[in-house]
Amino acid sequence: MDLFKEGWLYQGEERLIISINIGLTHSIVSYVHFFPNSKVYIRVVSRWPGQSAGEGDSRVPNILIYNLTTRKLDRCGAEALDGEHEYLSYPFNLIRLRPDLLMNNDGIPPERAYVDFIKYLVDNTQRYFEAINPNGSALWSRLRPGIEVIFTIPDSCDSSQQAFIRMVAAMAVLAETPRMGAVLKIITEGEASAYYALAQRPSQLRSSNGGTFAVVDAGEALVGITGYRVRSLGPRLEIEDACSREYVQAGAIYVDNAAYDMLRSKLATSIFSGEEYLEEMMNSFKTKTRPLFDGSQINNVIDFGGRRDTDRLHGILMGKLTLSRDEVTRLFDHSIACITKSCQKLLDGYHMKTIFLTGSFGESPYLRSKLKEIFAKQGCDILSFDELSRHIASKGAFVWRFERGDSVTPSQQTEPERSLRPLNPTSTVQSVGRFDEVVEHPRGSELQRPQQEKLVLSFDIGTTCSAVSFVHSYPGANPEVRLVTRWPGQPLASGDSKVPTLVAYRDSVPIATGAEAVEFVGQPDYEIAQWFK
């Protein structure tokens, strides 16, 4: 059985499919431009208004700000976060979209808010597409009438809420292409994540007990736990719910709420107990301290303020508050206990041996390690992915689309010369098999059939930042270049491949490198090697 994967050869008609993942707090958009005789790659939109050009954050806050006097949309997404509090006063109204809480918002109908937000996502996807493709504007105009859009929505949405989203999606996407070939499809995040997981780890289909497995979708607010059963392995993969879905209030915000309460109590008698200081500390905790914590760090730093901000009695030195390992682990206790309890029900009732961990909170290295530690004793594997967990549902929609879609027709084309020989020549999406000859690499180089297993590393040491990539090749494999996107001192969720070209020394002894060395720049008693040339 061959499942849809990136890097496969496509031989059907040209088309554009967009996946829009509308979560409870953030949304993500990805797309695939299918072109005859080209490899399939999923692109995640990573440029949005209000974000710095180098930030590359794929998540869009589900926030809109309306001017109630003109009843026009004023700001949306990341731009709505700037000066958020001043817009809470009349005549501006801030709306936080929640697919599970469809209600009126001070005179702005929910239908209007959702249509405006979806249009915002599609319009900026168009700008991103046009910016990275040659002659992008003309290309988009040609593909737009036949666009296909897949919406992945929270599992907690019931049938009426799904119908609502289908209605507003049609109003936002199809209104501009009446009687054209545009198509809308809807899938839940849990099911999309399950398809992605099985496409990445197909061996689990056979090794899991009775074809059953679980998906833990750990998001910012809710954690959804669902058991699945494989109905069919071919010719198309089909799965079904093995049990009712369960949702627990154990997402990342509950760790953050516990952190806020702890900081407010810890600093109650400190000169830094003011709300503005706590807000700055919480921003640092959410973006760095929590994502970096894996349970091994004895000291965990929360950055805030400046170098003159010191309160040694409360553990604050030069704008840095230090928390012990025990203080941080206690913040996760509630979430881990709730998730463990729900997963245990699946193990006891269905004897599942495989659990896939997805969702933005699923990127937490501490959450991953604790769940693995707890369930390993019962012979259950907790599996995660190299891919950022927040992207899994959005990308899984494409796997679901081609495993369950009804508009994929067999290719009538003959195999092009000097192409990769497909394993299944009758499928529109074809898996790349062994190399039968020297093939032309998209970047102009040549990849030959691997004769033996080898690992090749590439180091790009730049003046200010560096990067590393590698290729792991072995007989029968399709060599793929991978960029290293996890480095010490960087949050796991950042996915940043750039490493600051820095080394920090103290008394001629190296103590930190890369992102971990940044905090020592400009501090006395430390020497910094930088600006490599």
Coordinates of C-alpha atoms in Angstrom, one line a residue:
M1 CA 0.0 0.0 0.0
D2 CA 1.4 3.4 -1.1
L3 CA 0.0 6.5 0.6
F4 CA 0.2 10.1 -0.6
K5 CA 3.5 11.7 0.4
E6 CA 5.5 14.8 -0.5
G7 CA 8.0 14.1 -3.2
W8 CA 5.7 11.9 -5.2
L9 CA 5.4 12.3 -9.0
Y10 CA 2.1 13.8 -10.2
Q11 CA 0.8 13.1 -13.7
G12 CA -2.7 14.5 -13.7
E13 CA -4.1 17.9 -14.7
E14 CA -2.8 21.1 -13.2
R15 CA -4.7 22.2 -10.2
L16 CA -4.4 24.2 -6.9
I17 CA -5.6 22.8 -3.6
I18 CA -5.6 24.8 -0.4
S19 CA -5.9 23.5 3.1
I20 CA -7.2 25.9 5.7
N21 CA -7.0 24.8 9.3
I22 CA -9.2 27.0 11.5
G23 CA -8.3 26.1 15.1
L24 CA -9.7 27.4 18.4
T25 CA -7.1 30.2 18.8
H26 CA -5.0 30.2 15.6
S27 CA -5.3 29.2 11.9
I28 CA -2.9 27.8 9.4
V29 CA -3.0 27.7 5.6
S30 CA -1.1 25.4 3.3
Y31 CA -1.4 24.5 -0.4
V32 CA -0.2 22.3 -3.2
H33 CA 0.2 23.4 -6.8
F34 CA -0.2 20.1 -8.7
F35 CA 1.6 20.3 -12.0
P36 CA 1.9 17.5 -14.6
N37 CA 5.2 15.4 -14.3
S38 CA 6.3 17.3 -11.3
K39 CA 6.9 16.3 -7.7
V40 CA 4.3 17.1 -5.0
Y41 CA 5.3 19.4 -2.2
I42 CA 3.1 21.0 0.4
R43 CA 3.9 24.6 1.1
V44 CA 2.8 26.3 4.4
V45 CA 2.0 30.0 4.1
S46 CA 4.5 31.7 6.5
R47 CA 4.1 35.4 5.6
W48 CA 1.2 37.3 7.1
P49 CA 0.5 41.0 7.7
G50 CA 1.8 42.2 11.0
Q51 CA 4.7 39.7 11.2
S52 CA 8.3 40.7 10.5
A53 CA 9.6 39.4 7.1
G54 CA 12.1 37.2 8.8
E55 CA 9.8 35.7 11.4
G56 CA 8.1 33.2 9.2
D57 CA 5.4 32.3 11.7
S58 CA 2.7 30.1 10.0
R59 CA 0.1 30.7 12.7
V60 CA -2.5 33.4 12.3
P61 CA -4.4 34.6 15.5
N62 CA -8.1 34.2 15.1
I63 CA -8.8 37.8 15.9
L64 CA -10.6 40.6 14.0
I65 CA -11.2 44.2 15.0
Y66 CA -14.2 46.1 13.6
N67 CA -15.0 49.8 13.6
L68 CA -18.6 49.7 14.8
T69 CA -19.2 53.2 13.5
T70 CA -18.4 52.3 9.9
R71 CA -19.0 48.5 10.5
K72 CA -15.9 47.8 8.5
L73 CA -13.1 45.4 9.3
D74 CA -10.2 47.4 10.7
R75 CA -7.5 44.8 11.5
C76 CA -7.1 41.1 11.4
G77 CA -4.7 38.4 12.5
A78 CA -1.3 39.4 13.9
E79 CA -2.1 43.1 13.1
A80 CA -5.0 42.9 15.6
L81 CA -2.5 42.1 18.3
D82 CA -0.8 45.5 18.1
G83 CA -2.4 47.9 20.5
E84 CA -5.0 45.3 21.3
H85 CA -6.2 46.9 24.5
E86 CA -6.9 50.3 23.1
Y87 CA -9.2 48.8 20.6
L88 CA -11.4 47.3 23.2
S89 CA -13.1 50.6 23.8
Y90 CA -16.0 51.9 21.7
P91 CA -16.3 52.3 18.8
F92 CA -14.0 49.4 18.1
N93 CA -14.9 45.8 18.8
L94 CA -12.4 42.9 19.1
I95 CA -13.7 39.5 18.1
R96 CA -11.9 36.2 18.9
L97 CA -13.2 33.6 16.5
R98 CA -14.1 30.3 18.2
P99 CA -15.7 27.7 16.0
D100 CA -17.2 26.0 19.1
L101 CA -18.8 29.3 20.4
L102 CA -20.9 30.7 17.6
M103 CA -22.6 33.8 19.0
N104 CA -23.3 37.4 18.1
N105 CA -20.6 39.9 18.9
D106 CA -21.9 43.4 19.6
G107 CA -23.8 43.8 16.4
I108 CA -21.3 42.0 14.1
P109 CA -23.0 38.8 13.0
P110 CA -20.8 35.7 13.3
E111 CA -21.4 34.9 9.6
R112 CA -19.9 38.3 8.7
A113 CA -16.9 37.7 10.9
Y114 CA -16.1 34.3 9.6
V115 CA -16.5 35.3 5.9
D116 CA -14.2 38.2 6.5
F117 CA -11.6 36.0 8.2
I118 CA -11.7 33.3 5.5
K119 CA -11.4 36.0 2.8
Y120 CA -8.4 37.4 4.7
L121 CA -6.7 34.0 4.8
V122 CA -7.4 33.3 1.1
D123 CA -6.3 36.8 0.0
N124 CA -3.0 36.6 1.8
T125 CA -2.4 33.1 0.5
Q126 CA -2.8 34.6 -2.9
R127 CA -0.2 37.3 -2.1
Y128 CA 2.2 34.6 -0.8
F129 CA 1.6 32.4 -3.8
E130 CA 2.2 35.2 -6.3
A131 CA 5.4 36.4 -4.4
I132 CA 7.2 33.0 -4.6
N133 CA 6.2 31.8 -8.0
P134 CA 7.4 33.2 -11.3
N135 CA 4.6 35.1 -13.1
G136 CA 2.6 34.3 -10.0
S137 CA -0.3 36.7 -10.6
A138 CA -1.1 35.2 -14.0
L139 CA -0.7 31.7 -12.6
W140 CA -3.1 32.4 -9.7
S141 CA -5.6 33.9 -12.1
R142 CA -5.6 30.8 -14.2
L143 CA -5.9 28.4 -11.3
R144 CA -8.4 30.4 -9.2
P145 CA -11.6 29.4 -11.0
G146 CA -11.0 25.7 -10.3
I147 CA -9.6 26.0 -6.8
E148 CA -10.3 23.3 -4.3
V149 CA -10.3 24.3 -0.6
I150 CA -10.2 21.8 2.3
F151 CA -11.2 23.1 5.7
T152 CA -9.9 21.3 8.8
I153 CA -11.8 22.2 11.9
P154 CA -11.7 21.3 15.6
D155 CA -13.1 17.9 16.5
S156 CA -15.2 19.6 19.1
C157 CA -17.4 21.2 16.4
D158 CA -20.8 19.4 16.2
S159 CA -22.8 18.9 13.1
S160 CA -24.6 22.3 13.3
Q161 CA -21.3 24.1 13.7
Q162 CA -19.8 22.2 10.8
A163 CA -22.8 23.2 8.7
F164 CA -22.2 26.8 9.7
I165 CA -18.6 26.7 8.7
R166 CA -19.5 25.1 5.4
M167 CA -22.0 27.9 4.7
V168 CA -19.5 30.7 5.5
A169 CA -16.8 29.0 3.6
A170 CA -19.0 28.8 0.5
M171 CA -19.9 32.5 1.0
A172 CA -16.2 33.5 1.2
V173 CA -14.7 31.2 -1.4
L174 CA -17.3 30.4 -4.0
A175 CA -18.9 33.8 -4.2
E176 CA -16.2 35.0 -6.5
T177 CA -16.4 31.9 -8.8
P178 CA -20.1 31.2 -9.3
R179 CA -20.8 28.2 -11.6
M180 CA -17.1 27.5 -11.8
G181 CA -15.2 24.4 -10.8
A182 CA -14.3 25.4 -7.3
V183 CA -14.8 22.7 -4.6
L184 CA -15.1 22.8 -0.8
K185 CA -14.4 19.9 1.6
I186 CA -14.4 19.7 5.4
I187 CA -12.6 17.3 7.7
T188 CA -11.9 17.4 11.4
E189 CA -8.4 18.0 12.7
G190 CA -8.3 14.6 14.4
E191 CA -9.1 12.7 11.3
A192 CA -6.7 14.7 9.2
S193 CA -3.9 14.1 11.7
A194 CA -4.7 10.4 11.7
Y195 CA -4.2 10.2 7.9
Y196 CA -1.0 12.2 8.1
A197 CA 0.3 9.9 10.8
L198 CA -0.4 6.8 8.9
A199 CA 1.2 8.2 5.7
Q200 CA 4.3 9.0 7.7
R201 CA 4.4 5.7 9.7
P202 CA 2.6 3.1 7.5
S203 CA 4.3 0.3 9.4
Q204 CA 2.1 1.2 12.4
L205 CA -0.9 -0.1 10.4
R206 CA 0.4 -3.6 10.7
S207 CA 2.2 -3.4 14.1
S208 CA -0.7 -1.8 15.9
N209 CA -3.1 -4.1 17.8
G210 CA -6.0 -5.1 15.5
G211 CA -5.4 -2.1 13.3
T212 CA -6.3 0.3 16.1
F213 CA -4.4 3.4 17.2
A214 CA -5.1 6.7 18.9
V215 CA -4.4 10.4 18.1
V216 CA -3.9 12.9 20.8
D217 CA -4.4 16.3 19.3
A218 CA -2.9 18.6 22.0
G219 CA -3.9 22.2 21.1
E220 CA -3.6 25.5 22.8
A221 CA -6.9 25.2 24.6
L222 CA -8.4 21.7 24.2
V223 CA -6.8 18.3 23.9
G224 CA -8.8 15.8 21.8
I225 CA -8.2 12.1 22.3
T226 CA -9.6 9.8 19.6
G227 CA -9.3 6.1 18.9
Y228 CA -9.3 4.9 15.3
R229 CA -9.6 1.6 13.5
V230 CA -8.3 0.9 10.0
R231 CA -11.2 -0.3 7.8
S232 CA -9.3 -0.8 4.6
L233 CA -5.6 -0.7 3.5
G234 CA -6.4 -0.6 -0.2
P235 CA -7.0 0.3 -2.9
R236 CA -7.6 3.4 -0.7
L237 CA -6.9 3.9 3.0
E238 CA -10.0 4.1 5.1
I239 CA -10.3 4.7 8.8
E240 CA -13.2 5.0 11.3
D241 CA -13.7 6.1 14.9
A242 CA -13.1 3.1 17.2
C243 CA -14.7 4.9 20.1
S244 CA -16.3 8.2 21.0
R245 CA -14.1 11.2 21.0
E246 CA -13.1 12.8 24.3
Y247 CA -12.0 16.4 24.9
V248 CA -10.2 17.6 28.0
Q249 CA -9.3 21.1 29.0
A250 CA -5.6 20.5 29.2
G251 CA -4.0 22.5 26.4
A252 CA -1.0 24.9 26.6
I253 CA -3.1 27.7 28.0
Y254 CA -3.6 25.8 31.3
V255 CA 0.1 25.5 31.7
D256 CA 0.3 29.3 31.0
N257 CA -2.5 30.0 33.5
A258 CA -0.7 28.0 36.2
A259 CA 2.5 29.9 35.4
Y260 CA 0.7 33.3 35.7
D261 CA -0.8 32.3 39.1
M262 CA 2.6 31.1 40.3
L263 CA 4.4 34.3 39.2
R264 CA 1.8 36.5 40.8
S265 CA 2.1 34.7 44.1
K266 CA 5.9 34.4 43.9
L267 CA 6.4 38.1 43.2
A268 CA 3.6 39.5 45.4
T269 CA 6.1 41.4 47.6
S270 CA 8.5 42.3 44.8
I271 CA 8.9 45.6 43.1
F272 CA 8.2 43.7 39.8
S273 CA 4.7 42.5 40.8
G274 CA 3.0 45.0 38.5
E275 CA 0.7 43.7 35.7
E276 CA 3.0 45.2 33.0
Y277 CA 5.9 43.1 34.4
L278 CA 3.8 40.0 34.7
E279 CA 2.6 40.4 31.1
E280 CA 6.2 40.7 29.8
M281 CA 7.2 37.7 31.8
M282 CA 4.3 35.6 30.5
N283 CA 5.2 36.5 26.9
S284 CA 8.7 35.2 27.5
F285 CA 7.4 32.1 29.2
K286 CA 5.0 31.3 26.4
T287 CA 7.6 31.8 23.6
K288 CA 10.8 30.5 25.1
T289 CA 10.7 29.0 28.6
R290 CA 7.8 26.6 28.1
P291 CA 8.7 25.5 24.6
L292 CA 12.3 24.8 25.6
F293 CA 11.6 23.0 28.8
D294 CA 12.3 19.2 28.6
G295 CA 12.6 18.4 32.3
S296 CA 16.4 18.3 32.4
Q297 CA 17.1 22.0 33.0
I298 CA 17.9 22.7 36.6
N299 CA 17.5 26.5 36.1
N300 CA 14.9 28.0 33.7
V301 CA 15.1 31.6 32.8
I302 CA 12.3 34.1 32.1
D303 CA 13.6 37.2 30.3
F304 CA 12.0 40.6 31.0
G305 CA 12.9 44.2 31.5
G306 CA 16.5 45.4 31.3
R307 CA 19.9 44.8 32.9
R308 CA 19.1 47.2 35.8
D309 CA 16.1 45.2 36.9
T310 CA 17.3 43.2 39.9
D311 CA 15.6 41.7 43.0
R312 CA 17.8 39.0 44.3
L313 CA 15.4 38.1 47.1
H314 CA 12.9 37.0 44.5
G315 CA 15.4 35.4 42.1
I316 CA 15.6 38.2 39.6
L317 CA 19.0 39.3 38.3
M318 CA 19.6 41.7 35.4
G319 CA 16.1 41.3 34.0
K320 CA 16.0 37.5 34.3
L321 CA 13.8 35.6 36.6
T322 CA 15.1 32.0 37.4
L323 CA 12.7 29.2 38.1
S324 CA 13.7 25.8 39.4
R325 CA 13.0 22.6 37.6
D326 CA 10.4 21.6 40.2
E327 CA 8.6 24.9 39.8
V328 CA 8.2 24.4 36.1
T329 CA 7.3 20.7 36.2
R330 CA 4.4 21.5 38.6
L331 CA 2.9 23.8 36.0
F332 CA 2.4 20.8 33.6
D333 CA 0.9 18.5 36.3
H334 CA -2.8 19.3 35.5
S335 CA -2.4 18.9 31.7
I336 CA -0.4 15.7 31.9
A337 CA -2.8 14.1 34.5
C338 CA -5.8 14.9 32.3
I339 CA -4.2 13.6 29.1
T340 CA -2.9 10.5 30.8
K341 CA -6.3 9.6 32.3
S342 CA -8.1 9.9 29.0
C343 CA -5.4 7.9 27.1
Q344 CA -5.5 5.2 29.8
K345 CA -9.2 4.6 29.0
L346 CA -8.3 3.8 25.4
L347 CA -5.5 1.4 26.5
D348 CA -7.8 -0.4 29.0
G349 CA -10.8 -0.6 26.7
Y350 CA -9.2 -1.2 23.3
H351 CA -5.7 -2.3 24.1
M352 CA -4.1 0.2 21.8
K353 CA -0.3 0.1 21.4
T354 CA 0.3 3.2 19.4
I355 CA -0.6 6.8 20.2
F356 CA 0.3 9.6 17.7
L357 CA 0.9 13.0 19.5
T358 CA 0.0 16.0 17.4
G359 CA -1.1 19.7 17.8
S360 CA 0.9 22.8 18.8
F361 CA 1.1 21.7 22.5
G362 CA 2.3 18.3 21.2
E363 CA 5.6 20.1 20.3
S364 CA 6.4 20.4 24.0
P365 CA 9.5 18.3 24.6
Y366 CA 8.5 17.8 28.3
L367 CA 5.0 16.7 27.4
R368 CA 6.4 14.2 24.9
S369 CA 9.0 12.8 27.3
K370 CA 6.5 12.4 30.2
L371 CA 3.9 10.6 28.1
K372 CA 6.5 8.3 26.6
E373 CA 7.8 7.6 30.2
I374 CA 4.3 6.9 31.5
F375 CA 3.0 4.6 28.7
A376 CA 6.3 2.8 27.8
K377 CA 5.7 0.7 30.9
Q378 CA 2.5 -0.6 29.3
G379 CA 4.2 -1.4 26.0
C380 CA 2.5 1.6 24.3
D381 CA 4.5 3.8 21.9
I382 CA 4.0 7.6 21.9
L383 CA 5.0 8.7 18.4
S384 CA 5.6 12.3 17.2
F385 CA 7.1 13.7 14.0
D386 CA 10.0 15.8 12.6
E387 CA 7.3 18.0 11.1
L388 CA 6.0 20.8 13.3
S389 CA 3.0 19.3 15.1
R390 CA 0.9 22.4 14.4
H391 CA 1.2 21.7 10.6
I392 CA 0.1 18.1 10.8
A393 CA -3.7 18.6 10.5
S394 CA -3.3 21.1 7.7
K395 CA -1.0 18.7 5.8
G396 CA -3.0 15.6 6.7
A397 CA -5.9 17.1 4.8
F398 CA -4.1 16.4 1.5
V399 CA -3.5 12.8 2.5
W400 CA -7.2 12.4 3.2
R401 CA -8.1 14.2 0.0
F402 CA -6.2 11.8 -2.2
E403 CA -7.1 8.7 -0.2
R404 CA -10.8 9.5 0.0
G405 CA -11.3 12.0 -2.9
D406 CA -13.5 11.1 -5.8
S407 CA -12.2 13.4 -8.5
V408 CA -8.7 11.8 -9.1
T409 CA -8.6 10.1 -12.4
P410 CA -6.0 7.7 -13.7
S411 CA -3.3 9.2 -15.9
Q412 CA -3.3 8.3 -19.6
Q413 CA 0.2 9.7 -20.1
T414 CA 3.2 7.6 -20.8
E415 CA 6.1 7.7 -18.5
P416 CA 8.3 10.7 -19.4
E417 CA 11.9 10.1 -20.3
R418 CA 14.5 10.4 -17.6
S419 CA 11.9 10.5 -14.8
L420 CA 11.5 8.4 -11.7
R421 CA 9.9 5.1 -12.4
P422 CA 6.6 5.0 -10.4
L423 CA 5.5 2.0 -8.3
N424 CA 1.9 2.4 -9.5
P425 CA 1.7 3.7 -13.1
T426 CA -2.1 3.9 -13.1
S427 CA -2.5 6.4 -10.2
T428 CA -2.6 10.1 -10.7
V429 CA -0.4 10.6 -7.7
Q430 CA 2.5 8.1 -8.0
S431 CA 5.1 7.0 -5.5
V432 CA 8.7 7.3 -6.5
G433 CA 10.5 4.0 -6.5
R434 CA 14.1 2.9 -6.9
F435 CA 16.4 4.9 -9.1
D436 CA 16.8 3.0 -12.4
E437 CA 19.1 5.5 -14.0
V438 CA 20.7 8.9 -13.4
V439 CA 17.9 11.4 -13.0
E440 CA 17.9 15.2 -13.2
H441 CA 17.5 16.9 -9.8
P442 CA 15.2 19.9 -9.8
R443 CA 18.1 22.1 -8.8
G444 CA 20.1 21.0 -11.8
S445 CA 22.5 18.6 -10.0
E446 CA 22.4 14.8 -10.4
L447 CA 21.4 12.1 -7.9
Q448 CA 22.5 8.6 -8.6
R449 CA 21.0 5.4 -7.4
P450 CA 22.5 4.8 -3.9
Q451 CA 24.8 1.7 -3.9
Q452 CA 25.3 1.8 -0.1
E453 CA 24.0 3.6 2.9
K454 CA 25.7 7.0 3.6
L455 CA 25.2 10.3 5.4
V456 CA 26.3 13.5 3.7
L457 CA 26.3 16.8 5.7
S458 CA 26.4 20.3 4.3
F459 CA 27.6 23.3 6.5
D460 CA 26.8 26.8 5.5
I461 CA 28.8 29.0 7.9
G462 CA 27.7 32.6 7.3
T463 CA 28.9 35.9 8.7
T464 CA 26.0 36.3 11.1
C465 CA 24.1 33.1 10.9
S466 CA 24.8 29.5 9.8
A467 CA 22.8 26.5 8.7
V468 CA 23.2 22.7 8.3
S469 CA 21.5 20.3 6.0
F470 CA 22.0 16.6 5.3
V471 CA 21.0 13.7 3.0
H472 CA 20.6 10.1 4.4
S473 CA 20.7 7.8 1.3
Y474 CA 20.5 4.0 1.2
P475 CA 19.7 1.4 -1.5
G476 CA 16.1 1.8 -2.8
A477 CA 15.6 5.2 -1.2
N478 CA 14.7 8.5 -2.8
P479 CA 17.4 10.9 -1.4
E480 CA 15.9 13.9 0.2
V481 CA 17.7 17.0 1.5
R482 CA 16.7 17.9 5.1
L483 CA 17.4 21.1 6.8
V484 CA 18.2 20.9 10.5
T485 CA 15.6 23.0 12.3
R486 CA 16.1 22.2 16.0
W487 CA 19.0 23.9 17.9
P488 CA 19.7 24.4 21.6
G489 CA 18.3 27.6 22.9
Q490 CA 15.6 27.8 20.3
P491 CA 12.0 26.7 21.0
L492 CA 11.1 23.4 19.4
A493 CA 8.1 25.1 17.8
S494 CA 10.1 27.7 16.1
G495 CA 11.5 25.5 13.4
D496 CA 14.2 28.0 12.7
S497 CA 17.1 26.6 10.6
K498 CA 19.3 29.7 11.2
V499 CA 21.9 29.4 14.0
P500 CA 23.6 32.7 15.2
T501 CA 27.3 32.4 14.4
L502 CA 28.3 33.1 18.0
V503 CA 30.5 31.5 20.6
A504 CA 30.6 32.8 24.2
Y505 CA 33.7 32.4 26.3
R506 CA 34.5 32.9 29.9
D507 CA 38.2 32.8 31.0
S508 CA 38.9 31.5 27.5
V509 CA 36.6 28.5 28.0
P510 CA 33.6 28.1 25.6
I511 CA 30.4 28.1 27.6
A512 CA 27.7 28.7 25.0
T513 CA 27.2 28.5 21.2
G514 CA 24.6 29.7 18.8
A515 CA 21.2 30.9 20.2
E516 CA 22.4 30.1 23.7
A517 CA 25.2 32.5 23.4
V518 CA 23.0 35.5 22.4
E519 CA 22.2 36.3 26.1
F520 CA 25.9 36.8 26.9
V521 CA 26.5 39.5 24.2
G522 CA 27.4 42.7 25.9
Q523 CA 27.8 41.3 29.3
P524 CA 31.0 41.8 31.3
D525 CA 33.4 39.0 32.0
Y526 CA 32.4 37.3 28.7
E527 CA 34.2 37.2 25.4
I528 CA 32.1 36.8 22.2
A529 CA 33.4 35.4 19.0
Q530 CA 31.2 36.7 16.2
W531 CA 31.1 38.1 12.7
F532 CA 32.9 35.1 11.2
K533 CA 34.7 35.9 8.0

